[in-house]
Coordinates of C-alpha atoms in Angstrom, one line a residue:
H4 CA 155.9 197.7 282.0
L5 CA 152.5 199.2 282.9
G6 CA 153.6 199.3 286.5
Q7 CA 156.7 201.2 285.6
E8 CA 154.6 203.7 283.6
K9 CA 152.3 204.2 286.6
S10 CA 155.3 204.8 288.7
K11 CA 156.6 207.5 286.3
K12 CA 153.3 209.3 286.2
K13 CA 152.9 209.4 290.0
S14 CA 154.0 212.9 291.0
P15 CA 156.8 213.1 293.5
I16 CA 155.2 216.4 294.7
N17 CA 152.7 214.5 296.7
E18 CA 155.3 212.9 298.8
T19 CA 154.7 214.0 302.4
A20 CA 158.4 214.3 303.1
F21 CA 158.6 217.5 301.0
F22 CA 155.8 219.2 302.9
E23 CA 157.3 218.3 306.3
E24 CA 160.7 219.7 305.3
Q25 CA 159.5 222.8 303.4
K26 CA 156.4 223.8 305.4
Q27 CA 158.2 225.8 308.0
L28 CA 160.1 227.7 305.3
F29 CA 157.0 228.8 303.5
D30 CA 155.1 229.5 306.7
N31 CA 157.7 232.0 307.7
L32 CA 157.1 234.2 304.6
K33 CA 155.1 237.4 305.0
D34 CA 153.2 236.8 301.8
G35 CA 150.7 234.1 301.0
V36 CA 152.0 231.3 298.7
L37 CA 150.2 228.7 296.7
L38 CA 151.6 225.8 294.6
L39 CA 149.2 224.6 291.9
R40 CA 149.4 222.0 289.2
G41 CA 146.3 222.4 287.0
D42 CA 143.4 222.6 289.4
D43 CA 145.3 220.5 292.0
L44 CA 146.2 222.5 295.1
L45 CA 149.6 221.2 296.1
F46 CA 150.5 223.5 298.9
C47 CA 149.2 226.6 300.7
N48 CA 151.2 228.3 303.4
S49 CA 149.7 229.6 306.7
R50 CA 150.0 233.2 305.6
F51 CA 147.7 232.7 302.6
C52 CA 145.1 231.1 304.9
D53 CA 145.3 234.0 307.3
I54 CA 144.9 236.6 304.5
I55 CA 141.7 235.1 303.0
N56 CA 140.4 233.8 306.4
I57 CA 140.0 230.1 305.6
N58 CA 141.0 227.3 307.9
R59 CA 144.1 225.5 306.5
E60 CA 142.7 222.0 306.9
E61 CA 139.6 223.0 305.0
I62 CA 141.0 225.2 302.3
T63 CA 140.4 224.3 298.6
L64 CA 141.3 226.0 295.3
A65 CA 137.6 226.5 294.6
Q66 CA 137.2 228.4 297.9
I67 CA 140.3 230.6 297.2
I68 CA 139.0 231.5 293.7
K69 CA 135.5 232.2 295.0
K70 CA 136.8 234.6 297.6
L71 CA 139.3 236.5 295.5
A72 CA 137.1 236.6 292.4
A73 CA 134.5 238.6 294.4
T74 CA 136.4 241.8 293.4
K75 CA 134.7 244.4 291.3
N76 CA 137.8 244.7 289.1
P77 CA 136.8 242.7 285.9
T78 CA 140.4 242.3 284.7
A79 CA 141.5 241.0 288.1
R80 CA 138.5 238.7 288.4
N81 CA 139.2 237.2 284.9
Q82 CA 142.8 236.4 285.8
I83 CA 141.9 234.9 289.2
L84 CA 139.3 232.6 287.5
Q85 CA 142.1 231.3 285.3
L86 CA 144.2 230.1 288.3
G87 CA 143.0 226.5 288.0
R88 CA 143.9 226.3 284.3
G89 CA 147.7 226.9 284.7
H90 CA 147.6 230.5 283.3
Y91 CA 150.4 232.7 284.7
F92 CA 150.3 236.5 284.9
D93 CA 152.4 239.5 286.1
S94 CA 151.6 241.1 289.4
F95 CA 148.7 243.5 289.7
Q96 CA 146.7 245.1 292.6
F97 CA 143.0 244.7 293.2
E98 CA 140.4 245.4 296.0
V99 CA 138.1 242.9 297.4
S100 CA 135.9 242.6 300.6
L101 CA 136.8 239.5 302.5
F102 CA 135.3 240.8 305.8
P103 CA 132.0 242.7 306.3
D104 CA 132.4 246.5 305.8
T105 CA 136.1 246.1 305.1
I106 CA 137.9 246.6 301.8
S107 CA 141.3 245.0 301.4
T108 CA 143.9 245.7 298.8
F109 CA 145.9 242.8 297.5
E110 CA 148.8 242.3 295.0
I111 CA 148.8 238.9 293.2
Q112 CA 151.1 237.3 290.7
A113 CA 151.3 233.8 289.2
N114 CA 154.6 232.4 287.9
E115 CA 155.2 229.2 286.0
I116 CA 158.0 227.2 287.6
S117 CA 159.6 223.9 287.4
F118 CA 158.9 222.1 290.6
M119 CA 160.6 218.8 291.3
G120 CA 160.8 218.1 287.6
E121 CA 157.3 219.1 286.7
K122 CA 155.5 222.3 285.6
A123 CA 153.6 224.1 288.4
L124 CA 152.1 227.5 289.1
Q125 CA 153.4 229.5 292.0
V126 CA 150.9 232.1 293.2
I127 CA 152.0 234.9 295.5
L128 CA 149.4 236.9 297.3
S129 CA 150.5 240.1 299.3
D130 CA 148.2 242.1 301.5
Q131 CA 148.9 245.7 300.7
T132 CA 146.1 247.2 302.8
R133 CA 148.2 248.3 305.7
E134 CA 151.1 249.5 303.5
L135 CA 148.7 251.6 301.5
A136 CA 147.1 253.0 304.6
V137 CA 150.6 253.9 305.9
E138 CA 151.5 255.6 302.6
V139 CA 148.3 257.6 302.8
E140 CA 148.9 258.5 306.4
L141 CA 152.5 259.5 305.6
F142 CA 151.4 261.6 302.7
N143 CA 148.8 263.3 304.8
T144 CA 151.4 263.9 307.6
L145 CA 153.9 265.3 305.1
S146 CA 151.2 267.6 303.6
I147 CA 150.3 268.9 307.1
L148 CA 154.0 269.4 307.9
N149 CA 154.6 271.2 304.6
S150 CA 151.6 273.5 305.3
I151 CA 152.9 274.3 308.7
Y152 CA 156.4 274.8 307.3
N153 CA 155.1 277.4 304.8
A154 CA 152.7 279.0 307.3
V155 CA 155.4 279.9 309.7
D156 CA 156.2 283.7 309.7
D157 CA 159.9 283.2 310.4
V158 CA 162.2 282.2 307.6
I159 CA 163.4 278.5 307.8
F160 CA 166.5 277.6 305.9
I161 CA 167.6 273.9 305.6
L162 CA 171.3 273.8 304.8
D163 CA 173.6 271.0 303.6
K164 CA 175.6 269.8 306.5
S165 CA 178.9 269.6 304.5
D166 CA 179.1 272.8 302.5
L167 CA 176.2 274.9 304.1
T168 CA 174.4 275.5 300.8
L169 CA 170.7 276.0 300.8
Q170 CA 168.7 272.8 300.3
S171 CA 165.2 274.1 301.1
S172 CA 163.3 277.1 302.5
N173 CA 159.8 278.1 303.3
L174 CA 157.5 280.7 301.7
A175 CA 158.5 283.3 304.4
M176 CA 161.9 283.6 302.6
E177 CA 160.2 285.1 299.6
Q178 CA 158.0 287.4 301.7
I179 CA 160.9 288.7 303.9
F180 CA 163.9 288.7 301.6
K181 CA 161.9 289.3 298.4
I182 CA 163.9 286.6 296.7
D183 CA 162.7 283.6 294.6
R184 CA 163.4 280.5 296.7
A185 CA 164.3 278.3 293.7
S186 CA 167.1 280.8 292.6
C187 CA 168.9 280.4 295.9
K188 CA 168.8 276.6 296.1
G189 CA 172.3 275.1 296.1
K190 CA 173.9 278.4 296.9
N191 CA 175.4 279.9 300.1
L192 CA 173.4 282.6 301.9
W193 CA 176.3 284.8 303.1
D194 CA 175.3 287.7 300.8
L195 CA 172.1 288.0 302.9
I196 CA 174.1 289.0 306.0
F197 CA 174.8 292.7 306.3
D198 CA 178.2 292.6 308.2
R199 CA 181.1 290.5 306.8
E200 CA 182.3 289.9 310.4
D201 CA 179.0 288.2 311.2
V202 CA 179.4 286.0 308.2
D203 CA 182.9 284.8 309.3
K204 CA 181.6 284.3 312.9
V205 CA 178.6 282.2 311.8
I206 CA 180.7 280.0 309.5
T207 CA 183.3 279.4 312.1
E208 CA 180.9 278.6 314.9
I209 CA 178.7 276.3 312.8
N210 CA 181.8 274.2 312.0
E211 CA 183.4 274.4 315.5
K212 CA 180.7 275.0 318.1
L213 CA 177.5 273.6 316.6
P214 CA 178.6 269.9 316.9
K215 CA 179.2 270.5 320.6
T216 CA 176.3 272.7 321.6
G217 CA 173.6 271.5 319.1
T218 CA 172.2 275.1 318.9
L219 CA 173.5 278.6 318.2
H220 CA 171.8 281.9 318.7
Y221 CA 172.6 285.3 317.3
V222 CA 171.3 288.9 316.8
F223 CA 172.6 290.6 313.6
D224 CA 171.3 292.5 310.6
M225 CA 170.2 290.9 307.3
I226 CA 169.7 292.5 303.8
R227 CA 166.6 292.3 301.6
S228 CA 166.9 292.0 297.8
D229 CA 166.3 295.8 297.5
G230 CA 169.3 296.5 299.8
A231 CA 167.2 297.4 302.8
K232 CA 168.8 296.3 306.1
F233 CA 166.6 294.8 308.9
P234 CA 167.4 293.5 312.4
A235 CA 166.9 289.7 312.9
L236 CA 167.2 287.0 315.5
H237 CA 168.9 283.8 314.4
S238 CA 168.6 280.2 315.7
I239 CA 170.8 277.6 314.1
S240 CA 170.5 273.9 315.1
E241 CA 171.2 270.4 313.9
I242 CA 168.6 268.1 312.4
R243 CA 169.4 264.5 313.4
D244 CA 167.7 261.1 312.6
S245 CA 166.6 258.5 315.1
K246 CA 170.2 257.1 315.2
K247 CA 171.6 260.6 316.1
E248 CA 173.2 261.0 312.7
M249 CA 173.2 264.6 311.5
L250 CA 171.1 265.0 308.4
A251 CA 171.2 268.8 307.8
I252 CA 171.3 272.2 309.5
M253 CA 168.2 274.3 310.2
W254 CA 168.6 278.1 310.3
I255 CA 165.6 280.1 311.5
V256 CA 165.6 283.9 310.9
S257 CA 163.1 286.1 312.7
D258 CA 162.5 289.5 311.2
E259 CA 162.6 292.0 314.2
S260 CA 161.9 295.1 312.2
H261 CA 158.2 294.9 313.1
N262 CA 159.0 294.4 316.8
E263 CA 161.4 297.3 316.6
Y264 CA 158.6 299.5 315.2
L265 CA 156.2 298.2 317.9
N266 CA 158.7 299.0 320.6
K267 CA 158.9 302.6 319.3
V268 CA 155.1 302.8 319.3
L269 CA 154.9 301.4 322.8
A270 CA 157.5 303.8 324.0
E271 CA 155.4 306.7 322.6
V272 CA 152.3 305.4 324.2
E273 CA 154.1 305.0 327.5
T274 CA 155.3 308.6 327.3
R275 CA 151.7 309.8 326.6
Y276 CA 150.4 307.7 329.5
Q277 CA 152.9 309.1 331.9
V278 CA 152.1 312.7 330.9
L279 CA 148.4 312.2 331.4
F280 CA 148.9 310.1 334.5
N281 CA 151.0 312.7 336.2
R282 CA 148.9 315.7 335.1
A283 CA 145.9 314.3 337.0
G284 CA 145.1 316.5 340.0
D285 CA 143.8 313.7 342.1
A286 CA 145.9 311.1 343.7
T287 CA 145.9 308.1 341.4
F288 CA 147.3 304.6 341.9
L289 CA 147.7 301.4 339.9
I290 CA 147.2 298.5 342.2
D291 CA 147.8 294.7 341.6
F292 CA 144.4 293.1 342.4
E293 CA 145.7 289.9 343.9
S294 CA 148.5 291.3 346.2
K295 CA 146.8 294.7 346.6
Q296 CA 150.2 296.2 346.2
I297 CA 150.7 299.7 344.6
I298 CA 152.6 299.3 341.3
D299 CA 152.5 303.0 340.3
A300 CA 151.4 306.3 341.7
N301 CA 151.2 309.8 340.2
R302 CA 152.7 313.1 341.4
A303 CA 149.4 314.2 343.0
A304 CA 149.6 311.1 345.2
E305 CA 153.1 312.2 346.3
E306 CA 151.9 315.7 347.1
H307 CA 148.7 314.6 349.0
L308 CA 150.3 311.7 351.0
G309 CA 153.8 313.0 351.5
F310 CA 155.4 309.8 350.3
S311 CA 157.7 309.7 347.2
R312 CA 156.5 307.6 344.3
M313 CA 159.2 305.0 345.0
E314 CA 158.1 304.8 348.7
L315 CA 154.5 304.2 347.6
I316 CA 155.4 301.4 345.1
G317 CA 155.3 298.1 346.9
K318 CA 153.0 299.3 349.7
T319 CA 149.5 297.8 349.9
I320 CA 146.4 299.9 349.6
F321 CA 145.6 299.0 353.2
S322 CA 148.9 300.6 354.4
I323 CA 147.6 304.0 353.3
T324 CA 144.0 303.4 354.4
P325 CA 142.9 304.6 357.9
P326 CA 142.4 301.6 360.3
A327 CA 138.7 302.5 360.8
R328 CA 138.0 302.0 357.1
Q329 CA 140.1 298.9 356.4
K330 CA 137.3 296.5 357.2
I331 CA 135.0 298.2 354.7
L332 CA 137.7 298.1 352.0
E333 CA 138.3 294.3 352.6
D334 CA 134.5 293.7 352.2
I335 CA 134.1 295.7 349.0
W336 CA 137.4 294.6 347.3
P337 CA 136.1 291.2 346.0
N338 CA 133.1 292.9 344.4
L339 CA 135.3 295.1 342.2
V340 CA 135.6 292.2 339.7
K341 CA 131.8 291.9 339.5
T342 CA 130.8 295.5 339.5
G343 CA 133.8 297.0 337.7
S344 CA 134.0 300.0 340.1
Q345 CA 133.4 301.0 343.7
S346 CA 133.1 304.5 345.3

């Protein structure tokens, strides 16, 4: 009878057959796993040993508790110290330094389970250090991208691929169109295009040509909220994921009204330059420094040399320099950069 009682009390968990059959299964898990009964360490997978940096053949529950309880989190430390007493708890995160000058973040939970007919404690330890680092890196990357997105002077519209409604836009939309971005979300943007024919063309070509070409380019006028018309360049392209699946459509609008103004100003400057250039009484040339070719000549040059302006353009300065003075010109030419002028 006593022998039978002893046999009943002997735990079937200690049978080596179980460990041989299940060891590989537990060792393939990405999280560390412990099986405890009281303060008896029944099993520890290889991942748990790797996480806390203890040799599997030498590991004990006391070593595990000592390492993990070194956290500065008092709540976590109290729960970890209870591991050998069969107390179970929900998952929580804590930080601890298992290596010099390195802080690791772990998630731990202890569940009461029935294991081969007896109560046991299943402890799961997950190393969250890399995952948290990736999350922080991703957050920082998204913050940088968002800053760039809003710093761009051109308007960026992100459209739904199916109905072409606005999903997102950058701050430039408010600055250029004088419209609140939030009020336009979920709506079509066709009212911002000045000419109805341009609207029909864009809709048709987005549906028919964009899937084939990947990008469309246009030049047509847009309208601000106050009704003012302005010229704009347009670039419409697909946004695809790593599997080449289309996620959305990106529409970039560049306000050309400033460039139009600059072109007018430059034209006026050019006109003034030509007047002053041609009024000069002395023969005056503009010469490309590298090739030494004449790129412009004034009227006085035509009168003094007998060549027309078009005949002078393209000639080198040496072709209108007397042979006896060409060697001197070749010698002083490199010094023009250093001295700024030569007479």
